[in-house]
Structures are given as structure tokens and as C-alpha cells.
Amino acid sequence: MNTDAVTADTEARALFTPLTIRGTTLPLRAGVSPMCMYAATNGMVSDFHLAHLGRFALGGAGLVIVEATAIEARGRISHHDLGLWDDVQVEGMRRIAGFLEVSGSVPGIQLSHAGRKASVREPWRAGAPLDESDAAQGLAPWQTVGPSAIPAGPNWPLPHAMDEQEIGESIQQWVAAATRAVEAGFRFIELHGAHGYLLHSFLSPVSNTRADAYGGNAERRMRYPLEVIGAIRAALPGNVILSYRVSAVDGVAEGGLAIDDIVEFAQRAVDAGVDVIDTSSGGISADRSTDTRVRRGFAFHADFARELKARTNAVVACVGFIIDPEQASRLVEEGDTDIVLLGREMLDNPNWVHHARRGHAGDEFEHWDRRFGSALEPRQHSLRALAASGETPLTRFAQYTEA
Ligand SMILES: Cc1cc2nc3c(=O)[nH]c(=O)nc-3n(C[C@H](O)[C@H](O)[C@H](O)COP(=O)(O)O)c2cc1C
């Protein structure tokens, strides 16, 4: 990625300035991180997805990334993941991308293959591998795949080790899904290369012990993800942004990838056609007893994002417990990241960007959709007037007496 293509207005708080990559402009740098909702049947979009994702666009997000979307049916995490492995799945996605676009957000999607961590239950059922008790309810487990026949953790099923022909077919599936995503109207395509899923499992020596062209040393472990990136970039229109989510560290007690490995891979990914590196961590092992996860402090991936930004040509995105607008702004202003992604905070407050802007960039309601912004403006005046007259019936409105 040529960083000259990135433009920024430094006059205002950087979080609210646009970012142009490949001629596609994010109106501001706060976006919504991909989050599985387990609401799909046969990989198809439902009304739930449109309502759920639409509220973030109405809430002012500069970028909304649709959850991990499987490139083939056996690449789903659960039975209820979204998919783009079939042309019939395009139409529902088009509704989502279209709504995000007209509401002012850049429509993004994360393409994914869960590899050896596929075929599991939803998180509220502990995310455990499906078994025969699920099969009795019509949710049968399926054969997972990976670089090597190594299970993700104790009591996890043995994945089938993909042969070279299957690897070649899989690359075509990535390309086909990316092509469908473009057809649906997405302008930001992220590849899920983190959290122990298929791309990550090829990269990491924890899960890849192959002795052929796709394993054995760092160079060969990078090969599958780099081939996927190269093939997708060649198939994408020039103005579609390609992002790649990395686990900046494997977070296992022994033998996992460290930030230096990921910096090297990230630059290779950029050379192969990636524009944005999205910084996450962990997930290569499902064995919690050996898990040395990154501590969940505020902005807990910021140090990794900073390294990736300083040591590669990537535009960098950062996610992980970023909830405070001041901290989010500083992350951009101080060079930790170019894009801030929020996950759970957006679930809690889909209007986060609007509220952050009001508190932060002196903006009241002009960036809200006028269909509700125009109603909130006079309401705000009423609240202030009531507070000035001493009428503060609820503690919730105490803030207006301070103004
Ligand atoms: C309900 C839920 C679903 C998630 N699904 C995905 C996903 O599909 N792809 C992904 O890369 N990360 C996924 N994540 C991780 C988030 O994208 C994000 O990286 C993580 O929650 C940390 O950010 P936060 O502290 O702002 O929530 C998910 C997280 C949550 C809470």
C-alpha cells in the first residue's frame, strides 16, 4: 500500500477526519468490528442482520464490517454463520451493503474460513465443538479441515489435513466469495487471518507441521495466506480496499508466533495486495490451560498496532476495548493506528460515533440523519431550558445543569 494515497485533515480531531485508500474514502476513522450474530440459516442474510448492522450506519460509523462470512459451508464457525459460497447468498448481502452505503458508512465484510475451529456451538453454549447431542437436533457436526491433523485443543475433533489440490480449490473459493462480495456492493473486504481460523492456522507453527510447500518454515507457512491475498487482489476492482485481520501474537505459552513474525508477514501481505492490517490477537489454541492471552486493558492491542504501523507500509486498524472517544482520538493522533474499530461498545451504544462527535468535535446534531437529528436538536434546547430553570427531575439530566 502506498501511504501517499492516505489523506488526512489535521485541523479537527483526527478521529473525525476522512481517510482515503485506493480512492475509496472512509468519512471518519471509527468503524464497527466484525461480530458473528449466529442469526443465519444456510448462510443467508435475515432481517435481523439488516436491522442490526443498519443501526451502526445510522449511528454514524465510518465503516461497518459484516461479521465473519464463510467462503464455503464447512468454513462456518457454527450452523448459523453468514456465507458467500453460493450466488443465492448475494441478494441479501446487497440489501445490507446498499443500506450501509446510503446511510453514509463504507460497507465492509469479513470473509472467513474457520478451518479446524469450525463446527462449534454458539458462545452462549460455551462455543464447544458440536457432537452427537447436537446432531439429534438437526445440527450435526461436520468434518473440519486444517493444514495438519492437529486438533485445536483437548476434546476437539481431528481436522482433515488439506492436500495441495484442496488448497488450490480453497483459493478459488476465497476468490469466488470476494467476487460475490463486490457484486453485492461491498467496498472494504477483510480476510479473517486471526483467531486460529484457517488462514492463521497455516501461518502458525502451533497448527501447521506440514513438510511440503505449505509448511516447514516461516516462508512456506506464509504461502497459503499470501496466495489467497494475491489471487483476491488480482480479482478485485482497483478501488476496493483489502484488509487482513491478524493475530499480532499467538498468545500461547510456547512456540507461537510473536509480533516480529507478524510484522514480517504483514509487510509481505501488503506487498501481495493488502491495504489495511487489522490488529487483533490470540485464538490459535482452544486449550485454555496454556492460554496466555493479552491482558484485556483499555485499547489492549494498541502497542501491537503501533508496531505494525511503524514497521510496515500498511494502513493499520486497531480493535480491543476501545470505548472512550478521547482515547480513540489519541490513538489516531499519536500514531498508534489509522482506523479505530469498536465491537462490544457499539453493541452497547450503536450511536457511539454521534455521541463521541458531540462531546468531542463541538458537533451537535448536524451529522445525525435529519429525520431524527432535527427532532433531537429542539429536545436538547428544552432540556437545557428546564435545567436553567432549576427543573432537574431525573439524575440522568444532571449533566445539563453543569453546562
Ligand atoms: C459477539 C461477538 C462476535 C464476534 N465475531 C467476530 C467475527 O466475526 N470476526 C472477528 O474477527 N472477530 C469477532 N469478534 C471479535 C471482535 O471483532 C473484536 O475484535 C473484539 O470483541 C474486541 O473488541 P471490543 O473490545 O471492542 O469488543 C467478535 C466479538 C464479539 C463480542
Short mmCIF file of C-alpha atoms and ligand atoms in Angstrom, two decimals:
data_model
loop_
_atom_site.label_atom_id
_atom_site.label_comp_id
_atom_site.label_asym_id
_atom_site.label_seq_id
_atom_site.Cartn_x
_atom_site.Cartn_y
_atom_site.Cartn_z
CA MET A 1 0.00 0.00 0.00
CA ASN A 2 1.30 3.40 -0.96
CA THR A 3 0.75 5.58 2.12
CA ASP A 4 0.84 8.72 -0.07
CA ALA A 5 -2.67 7.69 -1.03
CA VAL A 6 -3.80 8.34 2.55
CA THR A 7 -5.05 11.85 3.10
CA ALA A 8 -5.86 13.41 6.42
CA ASP A 9 -7.20 16.72 7.65
CA THR A 10 -5.29 17.56 10.80
CA GLU A 11 -7.39 20.63 11.61
CA ALA A 12 -10.04 18.72 13.61
CA ARG A 13 -9.77 15.77 15.99
CA ALA A 14 -8.23 13.11 13.80
CA LEU A 15 -10.88 10.51 14.62
CA PHE A 16 -13.42 12.52 12.64
CA THR A 17 -11.26 13.17 9.61
CA PRO A 18 -11.67 11.20 6.39
CA LEU A 19 -9.26 8.56 5.22
CA THR A 20 -8.87 7.78 1.54
CA ILE A 21 -7.43 4.43 0.49
CA ARG A 22 -7.38 3.42 -3.20
CA GLY A 23 -9.77 6.25 -3.99
CA THR A 24 -12.36 4.93 -1.50
CA THR A 25 -13.00 7.35 1.35
CA LEU A 26 -13.96 6.46 4.89
CA PRO A 27 -15.78 9.60 6.10
CA LEU A 28 -14.18 9.16 9.52
CA ARG A 29 -11.89 6.67 11.24
CA ALA A 30 -14.23 4.94 13.70
CA GLY A 31 -15.80 1.71 12.46
CA VAL A 32 -17.62 -1.38 13.63
CA SER A 33 -15.60 -4.56 14.08
CA PRO A 34 -16.99 -7.77 12.58
CA MET A 35 -19.18 -9.64 15.08
CA CYS A 36 -20.87 -13.00 14.49
CA MET A 37 -24.54 -12.91 15.41
CA TYR A 38 -25.46 -16.57 14.75
CA ALA A 39 -28.63 -15.45 13.02
CA ALA A 40 -28.27 -17.00 9.54
CA THR A 41 -29.84 -20.12 8.08
CA ASN A 42 -27.93 -21.79 5.22
CA GLY A 43 -25.61 -18.77 5.26
CA MET A 44 -28.42 -16.42 4.23
CA VAL A 45 -28.93 -12.85 5.43
CA SER A 46 -32.06 -12.27 7.52
CA ASP A 47 -34.00 -9.13 8.53
CA PHE A 48 -32.10 -9.32 11.81
CA HIS A 49 -28.79 -8.65 10.05
CA LEU A 50 -30.16 -5.65 8.22
CA ALA A 51 -31.61 -4.10 11.38
CA HIS A 52 -28.56 -4.96 13.49
CA LEU A 53 -25.98 -3.59 11.05
CA GLY A 54 -28.15 -0.73 9.88
CA ARG A 55 -28.28 0.84 13.32
CA PHE A 56 -24.49 1.31 13.26
CA ALA A 57 -24.66 3.18 9.96
CA LEU A 58 -27.48 5.35 11.32
CA GLY A 59 -25.26 5.83 14.37
CA GLY A 60 -22.58 7.50 12.25
CA ALA A 61 -19.92 4.79 11.87
CA GLY A 62 -17.45 5.49 9.06
CA LEU A 63 -17.10 1.79 8.28
CA VAL A 64 -19.30 -1.17 9.17
CA ILE A 65 -17.78 -4.62 8.69
CA VAL A 66 -20.24 -7.51 8.35
CA GLU A 67 -19.41 -10.50 10.56
CA ALA A 68 -17.20 -13.45 9.57
CA THR A 69 -18.83 -14.74 6.36
CA ALA A 70 -17.90 -18.22 5.26
CA ILE A 71 -16.30 -18.85 1.86
CA GLU A 72 -17.55 -22.45 1.93
CA ALA A 73 -20.16 -24.24 4.05
CA ARG A 74 -17.62 -26.24 6.05
CA GLY A 75 -15.75 -22.98 6.81
CA ARG A 76 -18.61 -21.78 9.01
CA ILE A 77 -17.92 -21.48 12.72
CA SER A 78 -21.47 -22.61 13.51
CA HIS A 79 -24.56 -23.67 11.58
CA HIS A 80 -25.81 -20.09 11.86
CA ASP A 81 -22.96 -18.14 10.24
CA LEU A 82 -23.41 -15.99 7.16
CA GLY A 83 -21.97 -17.24 3.89
CA LEU A 84 -20.98 -16.16 0.40
CA TRP A 85 -20.20 -19.57 -1.05
CA ASP A 86 -23.24 -19.52 -3.35
CA ASP A 87 -24.70 -16.96 -5.76
CA VAL A 88 -28.08 -17.15 -3.96
CA GLN A 89 -26.44 -15.50 -0.96
CA VAL A 90 -25.59 -12.32 -2.86
CA GLU A 91 -29.04 -10.71 -2.90
CA GLY A 92 -29.41 -10.47 0.90
CA MET A 93 -25.90 -9.06 1.17
CA ARG A 94 -26.78 -6.47 -1.47
CA ARG A 95 -29.56 -5.16 0.81
CA ILE A 96 -27.08 -4.74 3.65
CA ALA A 97 -24.32 -3.13 1.58
CA GLY A 98 -26.85 -0.83 -0.07
CA PHE A 99 -28.32 0.33 3.22
CA LEU A 100 -24.89 0.96 4.77
CA GLU A 101 -23.86 2.92 1.68
CA VAL A 102 -26.92 5.22 1.54
CA SER A 103 -26.62 5.80 5.28
CA GLY A 104 -23.09 7.14 4.90
CA SER A 105 -20.90 4.22 6.00
CA VAL A 106 -18.41 2.38 3.83
CA PRO A 107 -19.86 -1.15 3.56
CA GLY A 108 -17.34 -3.76 4.67
CA ILE A 109 -17.42 -7.51 5.04
CA GLN A 110 -15.12 -10.07 6.64
CA LEU A 111 -14.59 -13.24 4.63
CA SER A 112 -13.67 -16.25 6.68
CA HIS A 113 -12.92 -19.94 6.87
CA ALA A 114 -12.95 -21.33 10.40
CA GLY A 115 -10.69 -24.31 9.50
CA ARG A 116 -10.09 -26.62 12.44
CA LYS A 117 -12.16 -24.35 14.72
CA ALA A 118 -15.34 -24.82 12.65
CA SER A 119 -18.36 -26.93 13.65
CA VAL A 120 -18.99 -25.43 17.09
CA ARG A 121 -21.92 -24.21 19.20
CA GLU A 122 -22.79 -20.59 19.79
CA PRO A 123 -20.82 -18.71 22.51
CA TRP A 124 -23.81 -18.82 24.86
CA ARG A 125 -23.49 -22.63 24.65
CA ALA A 126 -19.78 -22.32 25.52
CA GLY A 127 -18.63 -22.41 21.87
CA ALA A 128 -17.83 -26.11 22.29
CA PRO A 129 -17.45 -28.47 19.31
CA LEU A 130 -20.75 -29.89 18.04
CA ASP A 131 -21.36 -33.53 18.91
CA GLU A 132 -24.00 -36.22 18.56
CA SER A 133 -26.33 -34.48 21.01
CA ASP A 134 -26.46 -31.54 18.55
CA ALA A 135 -26.96 -33.93 15.65
CA ALA A 136 -30.16 -35.15 17.34
CA GLN A 137 -31.48 -31.58 17.00
CA GLY A 138 -30.57 -31.31 13.33
CA LEU A 139 -27.27 -29.54 13.99
CA ALA A 140 -24.83 -32.29 13.06
CA PRO A 141 -21.08 -31.73 13.39
CA TRP A 142 -19.06 -31.79 10.18
CA GLN A 143 -15.51 -32.76 9.23
CA THR A 144 -13.19 -29.79 9.83
CA VAL A 145 -10.06 -29.07 7.79
CA GLY A 146 -6.67 -27.55 8.50
CA PRO A 147 -3.04 -27.55 7.43
CA SER A 148 -2.26 -30.55 9.64
CA ALA A 149 -4.24 -33.19 11.52
CA ILE A 150 -3.84 -31.42 14.87
CA PRO A 151 -6.94 -30.66 16.95
CA ALA A 152 -7.48 -27.10 18.22
CA GLY A 153 -7.45 -28.30 21.83
CA PRO A 154 -8.25 -31.17 24.17
CA ASN A 155 -11.56 -32.84 23.25
CA TRP A 156 -11.64 -31.06 19.88
CA PRO A 157 -12.11 -33.16 16.73
CA LEU A 158 -9.22 -34.08 14.47
CA PRO A 159 -9.19 -31.89 11.34
CA HIS A 160 -8.53 -33.37 7.92
CA ALA A 161 -5.14 -32.15 6.61
CA MET A 162 -5.77 -30.43 3.26
CA ASP A 163 -3.76 -31.73 0.31
CA GLU A 164 -2.36 -29.43 -2.38
CA GLN A 165 -5.32 -29.92 -4.66
CA GLU A 166 -7.71 -28.95 -1.84
CA ILE A 167 -5.56 -25.89 -1.12
CA GLY A 168 -5.87 -24.84 -4.76
CA GLU A 169 -9.65 -25.31 -4.70
CA SER A 170 -9.86 -23.36 -1.48
CA ILE A 171 -8.04 -20.38 -3.04
CA GLN A 172 -10.66 -20.38 -5.79
CA GLN A 173 -13.40 -20.36 -3.12
CA TRP A 174 -11.84 -17.28 -1.48
CA VAL A 175 -11.76 -15.52 -4.84
CA ALA A 176 -15.34 -16.50 -5.67
CA ALA A 177 -16.60 -15.23 -2.30
CA ALA A 178 -14.68 -11.94 -2.70
CA THR A 179 -16.13 -11.52 -6.19
CA ARG A 180 -19.65 -12.04 -4.79
CA ALA A 181 -18.92 -9.51 -2.05
CA VAL A 182 -18.00 -6.92 -4.69
CA GLU A 183 -21.11 -7.81 -6.67
CA ALA A 184 -23.17 -7.20 -3.53
CA GLY A 185 -21.66 -3.71 -3.21
CA PHE A 186 -19.03 -4.05 -0.50
CA ARG A 187 -16.10 -1.67 -0.86
CA PHE A 188 -13.96 -2.94 2.03
CA ILE A 189 -13.18 -6.65 2.13
CA GLU A 190 -11.43 -8.10 5.13
CA LEU A 191 -9.89 -11.57 5.23
CA HIS A 192 -10.10 -13.24 8.63
CA GLY A 193 -6.49 -14.17 9.20
CA ALA A 194 -6.71 -14.23 13.01
CA HIS A 195 -8.18 -16.16 15.95
CA GLY A 196 -6.90 -19.59 14.89
CA TYR A 197 -9.07 -19.87 11.80
CA LEU A 198 -7.85 -21.42 8.55
CA LEU A 199 -5.50 -18.66 7.30
CA HIS A 200 -3.99 -18.20 10.76
CA SER A 201 -3.66 -21.95 11.23
CA PHE A 202 -1.47 -22.17 8.11
CA LEU A 203 0.73 -19.32 9.35
CA SER A 204 1.34 -20.60 12.86
CA PRO A 205 3.75 -23.44 13.71
CA VAL A 206 1.35 -24.40 16.52
CA SER A 207 -1.13 -25.74 13.97
CA ASN A 208 0.97 -26.21 10.82
CA THR A 209 3.53 -29.04 10.90
CA ARG A 210 3.43 -29.79 7.17
CA ALA A 211 6.58 -30.83 5.38
CA ASP A 212 5.58 -29.74 1.87
CA ALA A 213 5.44 -26.40 0.02
CA TYR A 214 2.91 -25.04 2.59
CA GLY A 215 4.82 -25.72 5.81
CA GLY A 216 8.13 -26.50 7.45
CA ASN A 217 9.49 -22.97 7.80
CA ALA A 218 8.13 -19.43 8.09
CA GLU A 219 8.36 -18.78 4.37
CA ARG A 220 6.31 -21.85 3.48
CA ARG A 221 3.79 -21.30 6.28
CA MET A 222 3.12 -17.84 4.78
CA ARG A 223 2.49 -19.30 1.36
CA TYR A 224 -1.22 -20.18 1.60
CA PRO A 225 -2.32 -16.81 3.06
CA LEU A 226 -0.15 -14.92 0.56
CA GLU A 227 -1.55 -16.92 -2.35
CA VAL A 228 -5.09 -16.19 -1.13
CA ILE A 229 -4.29 -12.47 -0.89
CA GLY A 230 -2.63 -12.36 -4.32
CA ALA A 231 -5.47 -14.20 -6.02
CA ILE A 232 -8.13 -11.99 -4.42
CA ARG A 233 -6.28 -8.75 -5.17
CA ALA A 234 -6.00 -9.78 -8.83
CA ALA A 235 -9.77 -10.29 -8.95
CA LEU A 236 -10.82 -7.09 -7.14
CA PRO A 237 -11.59 -3.76 -8.78
CA GLY A 238 -8.82 -1.25 -8.07
CA ASN A 239 -10.90 0.87 -5.68
CA VAL A 240 -11.94 -1.95 -3.32
CA ILE A 241 -9.98 -1.88 -0.05
CA LEU A 242 -8.46 -5.21 1.01
CA SER A 243 -7.96 -5.67 4.75
CA TYR A 244 -6.41 -8.58 6.61
CA ARG A 245 -7.09 -9.27 10.29
CA VAL A 246 -4.01 -10.66 12.05
CA SER A 247 -3.44 -12.11 15.46
CA ALA A 248 -0.45 -9.94 16.39
CA VAL A 249 0.67 -12.64 18.80
CA ASP A 250 -0.48 -16.24 19.15
CA GLY A 251 -0.68 -15.90 22.91
CA VAL A 252 0.32 -19.47 23.76
CA ALA A 253 2.86 -20.45 26.39
CA GLU A 254 5.32 -21.95 23.91
CA GLY A 255 6.13 -21.97 20.22
CA GLY A 256 3.59 -19.45 18.93
CA LEU A 257 4.03 -16.50 16.62
CA ALA A 258 5.27 -13.23 18.14
CA ILE A 259 4.87 -9.64 16.97
CA ASP A 260 8.12 -9.71 14.95
CA ASP A 261 6.78 -12.66 12.93
CA ILE A 262 3.55 -10.80 12.28
CA VAL A 263 5.32 -7.59 11.28
CA GLU A 264 7.24 -9.60 8.69
CA PHE A 265 4.09 -11.33 7.47
CA ALA A 266 2.12 -8.07 7.38
CA GLN A 267 4.65 -6.41 5.07
CA ARG A 268 4.56 -9.46 2.81
CA ALA A 269 0.76 -9.26 2.84
CA VAL A 270 0.93 -5.60 1.83
CA ASP A 271 3.35 -6.47 -0.97
CA ALA A 272 0.84 -9.11 -2.13
CA GLY A 273 -2.03 -6.61 -2.27
CA VAL A 274 -3.38 -5.93 1.23
CA ASP A 275 -4.08 -2.28 2.11
CA VAL A 276 -5.15 -2.50 5.76
CA ILE A 277 -3.80 -4.66 8.57
CA ASP A 278 -6.43 -5.05 11.30
CA THR A 279 -4.81 -5.81 14.64
CA SER A 280 -6.24 -8.46 16.94
CA SER A 281 -4.58 -11.32 18.83
CA GLY A 282 -4.73 -14.91 20.03
CA GLY A 283 -7.06 -17.80 19.30
CA ILE A 284 -4.64 -20.32 17.79
CA SER A 285 -5.31 -22.76 20.60
CA ALA A 286 -8.62 -23.67 22.18
CA ASP A 287 -6.71 -25.03 25.18
CA ARG A 288 -7.37 -22.51 27.93
CA SER A 289 -4.84 -24.13 30.26
CA THR A 290 -1.92 -22.95 28.08
CA ASP A 291 -3.54 -19.70 27.03
CA THR A 292 -1.51 -16.61 27.87
CA ARG A 293 -3.92 -14.10 26.38
CA VAL A 294 -3.13 -10.42 26.06
CA ARG A 295 -4.46 -8.66 29.17
CA ARG A 296 -7.85 -7.04 28.48
CA GLY A 297 -6.97 -3.43 29.39
CA PHE A 298 -8.35 -0.42 27.50
CA ALA A 299 -7.13 -0.39 23.88
CA PHE A 300 -5.29 -3.63 24.57
CA HIS A 301 -3.97 -4.06 21.03
CA ALA A 302 -2.65 -0.51 20.65
CA ASP A 303 1.01 -1.39 21.24
CA PHE A 304 0.84 -4.05 18.51
CA ALA A 305 -0.94 -1.69 16.12
CA ARG A 306 1.74 0.92 16.73
CA GLU A 307 4.49 -1.58 15.85
CA LEU A 308 2.68 -2.64 12.69
CA LYS A 309 2.19 0.98 11.67
CA ALA A 310 5.79 1.94 12.36
CA ARG A 311 7.38 -1.10 10.73
CA THR A 312 5.21 -1.76 7.65
CA ASN A 313 3.59 0.24 4.84
CA ALA A 314 0.12 -0.88 5.92
CA VAL A 315 -2.75 1.34 6.84
CA VAL A 316 -3.49 0.00 10.32
CA ALA A 317 -6.73 -0.70 12.16
CA CYS A 318 -6.88 -1.46 15.87
CA VAL A 319 -9.60 -3.15 17.94
CA GLY A 320 -9.95 -4.19 21.55
CA PHE A 321 -11.77 -2.46 24.40
CA ILE A 322 -11.68 0.99 22.88
CA ILE A 323 -14.67 2.75 24.42
CA ASP A 324 -13.61 6.29 25.23
CA PRO A 325 -13.74 8.94 22.46
CA GLU A 326 -10.74 10.77 23.89
CA GLN A 327 -8.65 7.60 23.88
CA ALA A 328 -9.89 6.71 20.38
CA SER A 329 -8.89 10.16 19.09
CA ARG A 330 -5.48 10.00 20.70
CA LEU A 331 -4.78 6.57 19.22
CA VAL A 332 -5.10 8.15 15.79
CA GLU A 333 -3.39 11.42 16.65
CA GLU A 334 -0.43 9.77 18.36
CA GLY A 335 0.25 7.36 15.50
CA ASP A 336 -0.90 4.11 17.08
CA THR A 337 -3.45 3.42 14.37
CA ASP A 338 -5.19 4.89 11.34
CA ILE A 339 -8.61 3.31 11.97
CA VAL A 340 -10.28 2.55 15.29
CA LEU A 341 -12.68 -0.41 15.35
CA LEU A 342 -15.20 -0.95 18.12
CA GLY A 343 -17.04 -4.17 18.81
CA ARG A 344 -18.98 -4.62 22.05
CA GLU A 345 -19.08 -0.87 22.73
CA MET A 346 -21.12 -0.48 19.54
CA LEU A 347 -23.50 -3.23 20.67
CA ASP A 348 -23.97 -1.26 23.88
CA ASN A 349 -24.27 2.10 22.14
CA PRO A 350 -24.84 1.99 18.37
CA ASN A 351 -24.87 5.82 18.38
CA TRP A 352 -21.33 5.91 19.82
CA VAL A 353 -19.89 7.90 16.91
CA HIS A 354 -22.63 10.55 17.07
CA HIS A 355 -22.20 10.91 20.83
CA ALA A 356 -18.41 10.96 20.53
CA ARG A 357 -18.61 13.68 17.92
CA ARG A 358 -20.95 15.81 20.05
CA GLY A 359 -18.69 15.57 23.05
CA HIS A 360 -15.53 15.91 21.09
CA ALA A 361 -15.66 17.87 17.89
CA GLY A 362 -18.15 20.52 19.00
CA ASP A 363 -20.78 18.98 16.77
CA GLU A 364 -24.40 18.84 17.89
CA PHE A 365 -26.81 17.08 15.57
CA GLU A 366 -25.86 18.07 12.05
CA HIS A 367 -24.27 14.69 11.33
CA TRP A 368 -27.29 12.74 12.52
CA ASP A 369 -29.83 11.61 9.97
CA ARG A 370 -32.06 14.69 9.81
CA ARG A 371 -35.14 12.52 10.26
CA PHE A 372 -34.16 12.14 13.89
CA GLY A 373 -31.42 14.74 14.33
CA SER A 374 -33.93 17.51 13.62
CA ALA A 375 -36.12 16.22 16.42
CA LEU A 376 -33.27 15.92 18.89
CA GLU A 377 -32.00 19.47 18.45
CA PRO A 378 -35.09 21.20 19.96
CA ARG A 379 -35.26 18.48 22.60
CA GLN A 380 -31.75 19.41 23.64
CA HIS A 381 -32.77 23.08 23.94
CA SER A 382 -35.75 22.06 26.08
CA LEU A 383 -33.51 20.04 28.35
CA ARG A 384 -31.14 22.98 28.79
CA ALA A 385 -34.02 25.38 29.42
CA LEU A 386 -35.51 23.10 32.04
CA ALA A 387 -32.17 22.69 33.72
CA ALA A 388 -31.64 26.50 33.72
CA SER A 389 -34.98 26.93 35.45
CA GLY A 390 -33.90 24.51 38.12
CA GLU A 391 -36.14 21.74 36.91
CA THR A 392 -33.99 18.62 37.00
CA PRO A 393 -36.34 15.81 37.88
CA LEU A 394 -34.01 12.98 36.98
CA THR A 395 -30.37 12.41 37.74
CA ARG A 396 -29.93 11.39 34.12
CA PHE A 397 -30.22 15.06 33.13
CA ALA A 398 -27.79 16.38 35.75
CA GLN A 399 -25.19 16.93 33.01
CA TYR A 400 -27.21 19.82 31.56
CA THR A 401 -27.07 21.82 34.83
CA GLU A 402 -23.29 21.83 34.54
CA ALA A 403 -23.29 23.42 31.09
C1 LIG B 1 -20.42 -11.20 19.67
C2 LIG B 1 -19.04 -11.13 19.07
C3 LIG B 1 -18.79 -11.71 17.83
C4 LIG B 1 -17.53 -11.59 17.23
N1 LIG B 1 -17.34 -12.08 15.95
C5 LIG B 1 -16.18 -11.81 15.31
C6 LIG B 1 -16.03 -12.08 13.93
O1 LIG B 1 -16.97 -12.48 13.24
N2 LIG B 1 -14.82 -11.85 13.37
C7 LIG B 1 -13.77 -11.34 14.09
O2 LIG B 1 -12.69 -11.14 13.54
N3 LIG B 1 -13.91 -11.02 15.39
C8 LIG B 1 -15.09 -11.22 16.01
N4 LIG B 1 -15.24 -10.81 17.29
C9 LIG B 1 -14.18 -10.02 17.92
C10 LIG B 1 -14.49 -8.52 17.72
O3 LIG B 1 -14.47 -8.18 16.36
C11 LIG B 1 -13.48 -7.64 18.48
O4 LIG B 1 -12.21 -7.83 17.90
C12 LIG B 1 -13.42 -7.97 19.96
O5 LIG B 1 -14.74 -8.05 20.50
C13 LIG B 1 -12.61 -6.92 20.75
O6 LIG B 1 -13.14 -5.63 20.53
P1 LIG B 1 -14.16 -4.93 21.58
O7 LIG B 1 -13.47 -4.88 22.93
O8 LIG B 1 -14.38 -3.55 21.02
O9 LIG B 1 -15.40 -5.74 21.63
C14 LIG B 1 -16.48 -10.94 17.92
C15 LIG B 1 -16.72 -10.41 19.17
C16 LIG B 1 -17.98 -10.47 19.74
C17 LIG B 1 -18.22 -9.81 21.08
#
